[in-house]
Coordinates of C-alpha atoms and ligand atoms in Angstrom, one line a residue:
M279 CA 17.2 -5.0 -17.3
K280 CA 18.3 -8.8 -18.3
F281 CA 15.9 -11.1 -18.9
T282 CA 15.7 -14.5 -18.4
E283 CA 13.8 -17.6 -19.9
E284 CA 11.8 -17.7 -16.7
H285 CA 11.1 -14.2 -17.3
E286 CA 9.7 -14.9 -20.8
A287 CA 7.6 -17.8 -19.9
F288 CA 5.9 -15.5 -17.2
R289 CA 5.5 -13.2 -19.7
Q290 CA 3.8 -15.0 -21.7
A291 CA 1.6 -16.7 -19.0
V292 CA 0.6 -13.2 -18.4
R293 CA 0.0 -11.9 -22.0
R294 CA -2.3 -15.0 -22.5
L295 CA -4.4 -14.4 -19.5
V296 CA -4.9 -10.2 -20.7
E297 CA -5.5 -11.7 -24.2
E298 CA -8.2 -14.6 -23.2
E299 CA -9.3 -13.3 -19.8
I300 CA -9.3 -9.6 -19.7
N301 CA -9.3 -7.9 -23.4
P302 CA -12.6 -9.7 -24.4
H303 CA -14.6 -8.5 -21.7
V304 CA -13.3 -5.4 -21.0
N305 CA -16.3 -3.5 -22.8
E306 CA -18.5 -4.9 -20.8
W307 CA -16.6 -4.0 -17.8
E308 CA -16.5 -0.8 -18.6
E309 CA -20.0 -0.4 -19.3
A310 CA -20.7 -1.9 -16.1
G311 CA -18.2 0.4 -14.1
I312 CA -16.8 -2.3 -12.3
F313 CA -15.2 -6.1 -13.0
P314 CA -15.6 -9.3 -11.0
A315 CA -12.4 -8.9 -9.2
H316 CA -12.8 -12.1 -7.2
D317 CA -13.0 -14.4 -10.5
L318 CA -10.1 -12.4 -12.5
F319 CA -7.4 -12.5 -9.1
A320 CA -8.1 -16.4 -8.7
K321 CA -6.6 -16.5 -12.2
L322 CA -3.8 -14.4 -11.5
G323 CA -3.2 -16.3 -8.3
A324 CA -3.5 -19.1 -10.2
I325 CA -0.3 -18.4 -12.2
G326 CA 1.6 -16.9 -9.2
A327 CA 1.0 -13.2 -10.1
I328 CA -0.5 -11.4 -7.3
G329 CA 2.2 -12.6 -4.8
L330 CA 5.4 -12.4 -7.2
E331 CA 7.7 -10.7 -4.7
Y332 CA 6.8 -12.0 -1.4
D333 CA 7.5 -14.8 0.8
P334 CA 6.8 -18.6 -0.6
E335 CA 6.1 -19.2 3.4
F336 CA 2.9 -17.3 2.8
G337 CA 2.2 -18.1 -0.6
G338 CA 4.2 -15.9 -2.6
G339 CA 6.4 -16.3 -5.4
G340 CA 9.9 -15.4 -4.2
A341 CA 10.5 -13.7 -7.2
D342 CA 12.7 -10.2 -7.6
H343 CA 11.6 -7.1 -8.6
S344 CA 12.1 -7.4 -11.9
F345 CA 9.3 -10.2 -12.5
T346 CA 6.7 -6.9 -11.1
Y347 CA 8.1 -4.5 -14.2
V348 CA 7.4 -7.9 -16.6
L349 CA 4.2 -8.2 -14.9
A350 CA 3.6 -4.4 -15.5
Q351 CA 4.4 -4.6 -18.9
E352 CA 2.6 -7.3 -19.8
L353 CA -0.5 -5.8 -18.2
G354 CA -0.3 -2.2 -19.9
R355 CA -1.6 -4.6 -22.7
C356 CA -4.9 -4.7 -21.2
D357 CA -7.8 -2.4 -23.5
A358 CA -8.7 -0.3 -20.0
A359 CA -6.3 0.7 -17.5
G360 CA -8.7 0.4 -15.2
I361 CA -8.1 -3.4 -14.6
P362 CA -4.4 -3.2 -14.5
M363 CA -5.1 -0.6 -11.5
A364 CA -7.2 -2.6 -9.7
I365 CA -4.6 -5.6 -10.1
A366 CA -1.5 -3.2 -8.8
V367 CA -3.6 -2.5 -5.7
Q368 CA -4.0 -6.2 -4.5
C369 CA -0.3 -7.1 -5.5
S370 CA 1.8 -3.8 -5.0
M371 CA -0.2 -1.0 -3.1
A372 CA -2.9 -2.3 -0.4
T373 CA -0.3 -5.4 0.2
P374 CA 3.5 -4.5 0.7
A375 CA 3.6 -3.1 4.4
L376 CA 1.5 -6.3 5.3
A377 CA 4.0 -8.5 3.8
R378 CA 7.0 -6.3 5.3
Y379 CA 6.1 -5.7 8.7
G380 CA 2.8 -7.9 9.5
S381 CA 2.9 -10.1 12.5
E382 CA 2.8 -14.3 11.5
E383 CA -0.9 -14.1 12.1
L384 CA -1.9 -11.1 10.2
K385 CA -0.4 -12.6 7.0
R386 CA -1.6 -15.9 7.3
Q387 CA -4.7 -14.8 8.2
W388 CA -5.0 -12.0 5.5
L389 CA -1.9 -12.5 2.8
E390 CA -2.2 -15.6 2.1
P391 CA -5.5 -16.0 0.8
T392 CA -5.0 -12.6 -0.8
L393 CA -1.9 -13.9 -2.7
R394 CA -3.7 -16.9 -3.9
G395 CA -6.8 -14.3 -5.2
E396 CA -9.5 -15.9 -2.9
M397 CA -9.4 -12.5 -1.3
V398 CA -9.6 -9.1 -2.7
C399 CA -8.2 -6.0 -0.6
S400 CA -7.8 -2.0 -0.8
I401 CA -5.6 0.1 0.6
A402 CA -7.5 3.2 2.2
V403 CA -5.4 6.3 2.7
S404 CA -7.6 9.1 0.9
E405 CA -10.1 10.7 2.9
P406 CA -13.0 13.8 1.7
D407 CA -10.7 16.6 3.2
A408 CA -7.3 15.0 2.7
G409 CA -5.3 13.7 0.1
S410 CA -2.2 14.7 -1.0
D411 CA -1.7 16.0 2.8
V412 CA -1.7 12.4 4.2
A413 CA -0.7 13.6 7.7
G414 CA -4.1 15.2 7.4
I415 CA -6.6 12.4 7.9
S416 CA -8.6 12.2 11.0
T417 CA -10.0 8.4 11.0
R418 CA -9.3 7.7 14.4
A419 CA -8.7 4.1 16.0
V420 CA -9.4 4.5 19.5
R421 CA -8.3 1.4 22.3
D422 CA -10.8 -0.2 24.1
G423 CA -9.7 -3.5 25.6
D424 CA -8.1 -5.9 23.4
D425 CA -9.7 -4.0 20.7
L426 CA -9.7 -1.1 18.4
V427 CA -12.8 1.1 17.4
I428 CA -12.4 2.7 14.5
T429 CA -14.7 6.1 13.1
G430 CA -13.6 7.9 10.1
R431 CA -14.4 7.6 6.1
K432 CA -12.3 6.8 3.7
M433 CA -12.3 8.3 0.0
W434 CA -11.7 7.1 -3.8
I435 CA -10.5 3.6 -2.6
T436 CA -10.1 1.2 -5.7
N437 CA -12.0 -2.0 -4.9
G438 CA -13.5 -0.9 -2.5
T439 CA -17.1 -2.5 -3.3
Q440 CA -15.8 -5.7 -3.6
A441 CA -12.8 -5.8 -1.3
D442 CA -12.9 -8.3 1.8
W443 CA -10.1 -6.3 3.7
I444 CA -8.7 -2.9 3.3
C445 CA -5.3 -1.7 4.7
L446 CA -6.4 1.5 6.6
L447 CA -4.3 4.4 8.2
A448 CA -5.9 5.8 11.2
R449 CA -4.6 7.9 13.9
T450 CA -4.3 5.5 17.3
D451 CA -2.5 7.7 19.5
D452 CA -5.1 9.8 21.7
A453 CA -2.6 12.7 21.3
S454 CA -2.0 12.6 17.8
K455 CA -4.3 15.0 15.3
P456 CA -4.8 16.0 11.8
G457 CA -1.3 17.5 10.9
D458 CA 0.8 15.7 12.8
Y459 CA 3.1 12.7 11.0
H460 CA 2.9 10.7 14.2
G461 CA 0.5 8.3 16.1
M462 CA -0.9 6.8 13.1
S463 CA -1.3 3.2 12.2
L464 CA -2.0 0.7 9.6
I465 CA -4.5 -1.4 10.4
I466 CA -6.3 -4.9 8.6
V467 CA -10.1 -3.9 8.6
P468 CA -12.6 -6.9 7.5
T469 CA -15.0 -5.0 5.4
D470 CA -17.6 -7.7 7.0
S471 CA -17.2 -5.7 10.5
P472 CA -20.5 -4.3 11.7
G473 CA -20.1 -0.6 11.6
F474 CA -18.2 -1.0 7.6
S475 CA -20.2 0.0 4.6
V476 CA -19.8 1.6 1.5
G477 CA -21.1 5.2 1.4
R478 CA -21.2 5.0 -2.6
K479 CA -19.3 4.2 -5.6
I480 CA -17.9 7.1 -7.8
D481 CA -18.8 7.7 -11.4
K482 CA -15.6 8.3 -12.8
M483 CA -14.4 10.2 -16.0
G484 CA -11.6 7.4 -16.4
N485 CA -10.8 4.0 -15.4
R486 CA -14.3 3.1 -15.4
S487 CA -14.3 -0.7 -15.0
S488 CA -12.3 -0.3 -11.7
D489 CA -14.9 0.4 -8.9
T490 CA -13.7 3.2 -6.7
A491 CA -15.7 3.9 -3.3
E492 CA -16.4 6.0 -0.6
L493 CA -16.1 4.0 2.6
I494 CA -17.3 4.7 6.0
L495 CA -16.6 3.6 9.1
D496 CA -19.1 3.8 12.2
G497 CA -17.5 2.5 15.2
V498 CA -15.9 -0.9 13.5
R499 CA -14.3 -3.2 15.7
V500 CA -11.3 -4.5 14.8
P501 CA -8.6 -6.7 17.3
A502 CA -6.0 -4.4 18.3
T503 CA -3.5 -7.2 16.8
N504 CA -4.9 -6.4 12.9
V505 CA -2.1 -3.3 13.7
I506 CA 0.6 -3.8 11.3
G507 CA 4.3 -3.6 12.8
E508 CA 4.8 -1.4 15.2
P509 CA 1.8 1.2 16.1
G510 CA 2.2 4.7 15.4
R511 CA 4.7 3.6 12.7
G512 CA 1.9 3.8 10.0
F513 CA 2.5 7.0 8.3
Q514 CA 5.9 5.9 7.9
Q515 CA 4.9 2.6 6.8
Q516 CA 2.6 4.3 4.6
M517 CA 5.6 6.3 2.7
N518 CA 7.5 3.5 2.6
Q519 CA 4.4 1.5 0.8
F520 CA 4.1 4.6 -1.6
Q521 CA 7.3 3.6 -3.2
D522 CA 5.8 0.2 -4.7
E523 CA 2.6 2.1 -5.5
R524 CA 4.4 4.6 -7.8
L525 CA 7.0 2.2 -9.1
V526 CA 4.3 0.6 -10.4
G527 CA 2.1 2.5 -11.3
A528 CA 5.2 3.9 -13.8
Y529 CA 5.9 0.9 -15.2
L530 CA 2.0 0.2 -16.2
A531 CA 1.6 3.5 -17.7
I532 CA 4.9 3.6 -19.4
A533 CA 3.7 0.3 -21.2
G534 CA 0.4 1.8 -22.1
T535 CA 2.4 4.7 -23.7
R536 CA 4.2 2.4 -26.0
R537 CA 1.2 0.8 -27.0
A538 CA -0.8 3.8 -27.6
L539 CA 2.1 5.2 -30.1
D540 CA 2.2 2.0 -31.8
R541 CA -1.6 1.6 -32.6
T542 CA -1.6 5.2 -33.5
K543 CA 1.3 4.2 -36.0
E544 CA -0.7 1.9 -37.4
Y545 CA -3.9 4.1 -37.9
L546 CA -1.7 6.3 -39.8
Q547 CA -0.1 3.9 -41.8
D548 CA -3.8 2.3 -42.8
R549 CA -5.8 6.0 -43.1
S550 CA -5.2 7.8 -46.3
A551 CA -5.3 11.5 -46.9
F552 CA -4.4 14.1 -49.8
G553 CA -3.1 10.4 -52.1
K554 CA -0.9 9.0 -49.1
P555 CA -1.0 7.3 -46.1
L556 CA -1.2 9.7 -43.3
L557 CA 2.2 8.7 -41.6
A558 CA 3.8 9.6 -44.9
N559 CA 3.6 13.0 -43.5
Q560 CA 6.8 14.0 -42.1
H561 CA 5.0 16.1 -39.4
L562 CA 3.4 13.5 -38.1
Q563 CA 6.5 11.1 -38.1
Y564 CA 8.7 13.1 -36.1
R565 CA 6.1 13.5 -33.4
L566 CA 5.7 10.0 -32.7
A567 CA 9.5 9.7 -32.9
E568 CA 10.1 12.6 -30.4
L569 CA 7.5 10.6 -28.3
Y570 CA 8.8 7.3 -29.1
A571 CA 12.2 8.8 -27.6
E572 CA 11.0 10.2 -24.5
V573 CA 9.2 6.9 -24.0
D574 CA 12.8 5.3 -24.4
I575 CA 14.3 7.8 -21.9
V576 CA 11.5 7.5 -19.4
D577 CA 11.8 3.5 -19.6
G578 CA 15.2 3.6 -19.4
F579 CA 15.3 5.7 -16.0
L580 CA 12.5 3.3 -15.0
Q581 CA 14.8 0.2 -15.6
H582 CA 17.7 1.4 -13.8
T583 CA 15.5 2.0 -11.0
A584 CA 13.8 -1.4 -10.7
E585 CA 17.5 -3.1 -10.5
R586 CA 18.4 -0.7 -8.1
F587 CA 14.9 -1.3 -6.3
T588 CA 15.6 -5.5 -6.8
A589 CA 19.1 -4.3 -5.2
G590 CA 17.4 -3.3 -1.8
E591 CA 18.6 0.2 -2.5
D592 CA 16.6 3.4 -1.3
V593 CA 14.2 4.8 -4.5
T594 CA 12.6 7.5 -3.0
R595 CA 13.7 10.2 -5.2
E596 CA 13.9 7.9 -8.2
A597 CA 9.7 6.7 -7.4
T598 CA 9.0 10.1 -7.3
V599 CA 10.7 11.2 -10.6
A600 CA 9.4 8.6 -12.3
K601 CA 5.7 9.2 -10.9
L602 CA 6.3 12.6 -12.2
K603 CA 7.6 12.2 -15.7
V604 CA 5.3 9.3 -16.6
G605 CA 2.2 11.0 -16.0
R606 CA 3.2 14.2 -17.7
L607 CA 4.5 11.9 -20.4
A608 CA 1.0 9.5 -20.8
R609 CA -1.3 12.9 -21.1
E610 CA 1.0 14.4 -23.8
V611 CA 1.2 10.7 -25.3
A612 CA -2.8 10.5 -25.2
D613 CA -3.2 14.0 -26.4
T614 CA -1.3 13.5 -29.5
C615 CA -3.1 10.1 -30.4
V616 CA -6.6 11.6 -30.0
Q617 CA -5.5 14.6 -32.5
F618 CA -3.7 12.1 -35.0
H619 CA -6.6 10.1 -35.0
G620 CA -9.4 12.7 -36.0
G621 CA -12.7 12.6 -35.4
M622 CA -12.2 9.0 -34.6
G623 CA -9.6 10.1 -31.6
Y624 CA -13.0 11.8 -30.0
A625 CA -15.6 8.7 -30.8
E626 CA -16.2 6.1 -28.2
E627 CA -16.4 3.2 -30.4
M628 CA -12.3 3.7 -30.8
W629 CA -9.5 2.8 -28.0
V630 CA -8.4 6.3 -27.6
A631 CA -10.6 8.0 -26.3
R632 CA -10.8 5.5 -23.5
Y633 CA -7.1 5.9 -23.4
Y634 CA -7.4 9.7 -23.1
R635 CA -9.7 9.4 -20.5
D636 CA -7.8 6.6 -18.3
A637 CA -3.8 8.4 -18.5
R638 CA -5.3 11.6 -17.4
L639 CA -5.0 9.6 -13.7
V640 CA -1.6 9.2 -14.1
S641 CA -0.8 12.4 -12.8
I642 CA -2.9 12.9 -10.0
G643 CA -3.4 9.0 -8.4
G644 CA -0.9 7.9 -5.8
G645 CA 0.1 11.4 -5.1
A646 CA 0.0 14.2 -7.8
D647 CA 2.3 15.8 -9.9
E648 CA 2.7 18.5 -7.9
V649 CA 3.4 16.5 -4.5
M650 CA 6.2 14.9 -6.5
L651 CA 7.5 18.3 -7.1
R652 CA 7.1 19.1 -3.3
I653 CA 9.0 16.1 -2.3
I654 CA 12.1 16.7 -4.9
T655 CA 12.0 20.2 -3.6
L656 CA 12.3 18.7 0.0
M657 CA 15.3 16.7 -1.0
E658 CA 16.9 19.7 -3.0
G659 CA 16.4 21.3 -0.1
M660 CA 14.4 24.2 -1.1
T661 CA 11.4 24.4 1.7
K662 CA 11.2 22.6 4.5
R663 CA 8.1 20.6 5.6
Ligands
FAD373 C1 -9.6 6.6 -9.6 C2 -8.7 7.1 -8.4 C3 -8.5 6.1 -7.6 C4 -8.0 6.3 -6.6 N1 -7.7 5.1 -5.6 C5 -7.3 5.5 -4.1 C6 -6.9 4.5 -3.6 O1 -7.4 3.0 -4.0 N2 -6.7 4.4 -2.2 C7 -6.3 5.8 -1.6 O2 -6.1 5.9 -0.8 N3 -6.6 7.1 -2.6 C8 -7.2 6.1 -3.7 N4 -6.8 8.0 -4.6 C9 -6.9 8.7 -4.2 C10 -5.8 9.9 -4.7 O3 -4.8 9.3 -4.3 C11 -6.0 11.3 -4.6 O4 -6.8 11.6 -5.5 C12 -4.3 12.1 -4.8 O5 -3.5 11.9 -3.6 C13 -4.8 13.4 -4.9 O6 -5.8 14.0 -3.6 P1 -6.8 14.4 -3.4 O7 -7.5 14.3 -4.7 O8 -7.8 14.8 -2.3 O9 -6.3 16.3 -4.1 P2 -6.5 17.7 -3.2 O10 -5.1 17.3 -2.4 O11 -7.5 18.3 -2.8 O12 -5.5 18.3 -4.3 C14 -6.0 18.6 -5.3 C15 -4.9 19.2 -6.0 O13 -4.2 20.4 -5.7 C16 -2.9 20.4 -5.9 N5 -2.0 20.2 -5.1 C17 -1.9 19.8 -3.8 N6 -1.1 19.8 -3.1 C18 -0.4 20.9 -3.4 C19 1.0 21.5 -2.8 N7 1.6 20.9 -1.9 N8 1.6 22.1 -3.7 C20 0.9 22.6 -5.0 N9 -0.2 21.9 -5.7 C21 -0.8 20.9 -4.6 C22 -2.7 19.2 -7.0 O14 -2.9 19.8 -8.4 C23 -3.7 18.0 -6.7 O15 -4.1 17.5 -8.0 C24 -7.6 7.3 -6.2 C25 -7.9 8.1 -6.8 C26 -8.7 8.5 -7.9 C27 -9.1 9.7 -9.1

C-alpha cells in the first residue's frame, strides 16, 4: 500500500490524539468500565477521523479506504483495545449501511452529527438467543400507521449505555420468523424513545474500558421512515456492513500484535537472566521472529485486501479469511508475550495481562472463528445453508 503526505499528516494527527487524549486516561477508564464517548468522539470528529470514507455532503471526509487502514494502525497504539473497538463501531460498524442505503433525511438527522462526534451510536444485531446465527433473531418491528413498534432484546451492544441512537436489526415482515433470512430491516432507533432501556452493563474479561450492554425494547415507537433503505433487506445490508466491521477489526488487531511484539522485544532486551539479556536467548529470538513473520504475512494480506476494497471489489472472502487468521494470530502473540514476561506477564501492573484479555475477543466478536470457517465452507461448496 502506498502512503502519500496526506496519509502521513493524518497519521500524525491520530497519533497525537492517541498519545495525548487517550493513553493518559486508559487506566482510569479500564477501572471505571467505561470511557467518555461523547467527549472523545468530538475530538476524533474534529480531526476528521470518524467519517473518513463518507460523503462530504453529510460531513464525511470523502477519503478512500486506505485512510481507514492508517486510522486503525494508529488506534492500534492505544493502551487498551476497548477504545479502538468503540471508535470502530462509530466509524465502520454502525454507520456504513446508513451511509450506503439511508435516505437523505436520515443521513442529515443521524449520520451528519455522528460523523462530527456529537452523537454516539451502536450496532445492535446480537440477541440473548442469537449471536452467531444472525437469522435467528426475534426482535420484531410491527407497523402501526406511520410508525413501527419494536419489541425485543439486544445483547453485547458496544457503546450501548452511551449511544444516542442504535442501528437495529429487526424483523419487519409479519411472515418472517426466526430462521428466515428475509423480512428483516435495519432501523434507526433513538435511545431516548419511550420503551427503550439499558437492561444491564455487562462485566467483561477484557475490553473493559468499552461499555457493553444488554438493551431492552418494549414497544418502542419510531417513524417507519427510520428504516434504512429498502424494507426487508436488513439481513443483506448487515452482511455487507459486516465486511467493513471485519476488515477494520482485523486492521486494529494486527496493529496490536506488532506493538505487543515490539514491547516484548524491548522487555527481553532490558531483563537479564543467566548473565545476559533474555533477548540473547536464541529460542526467544526465533519465536519472536516467527511471529513477526506471521504478522508480516497477515498484514500484507490485509493491505492487499484494503486495496481491493478501495477499488470497489467484493472482498467478502478476504474479510472472512482476515478476521479468522488475525484472531488466531492475536491469541498466539498474546500468549507468547505473557510467557516471555514471566511473572510480570501475569501481573495487572504491566500492559501484557490486559493485552492477553483484550486480544481474546478478536476470535469471538463480529463473528466467531467457527462462523468464519462456516462462510469459507459455504464458498467452497462443502456445505449448504
Ligand atoms: C465485547 C463484545 C462486544 C460485542 N459488540 C457487539 C455489538 O456492538 N453489536 C452486536 O450486535 N454484537 C456484539 N457482540 C456480539 C458478538 O458478535 C457475538 O458474541 C458473536 O457473534 C458470537 O455470538 P454468541 O456470543 O451468541 O455465541 P453463540 O452463537 O452462542 O456461539 C458460541 C460458540 O459456538 C461456536 N459456534 C457458533 N456457531 C457455530 C457453527 N456454525 N459451527 C461451529 N461452531 C459454532 C463458536 O465457537 C461460538 O463462539 C459483542 C460481543 C462481545 C463479547
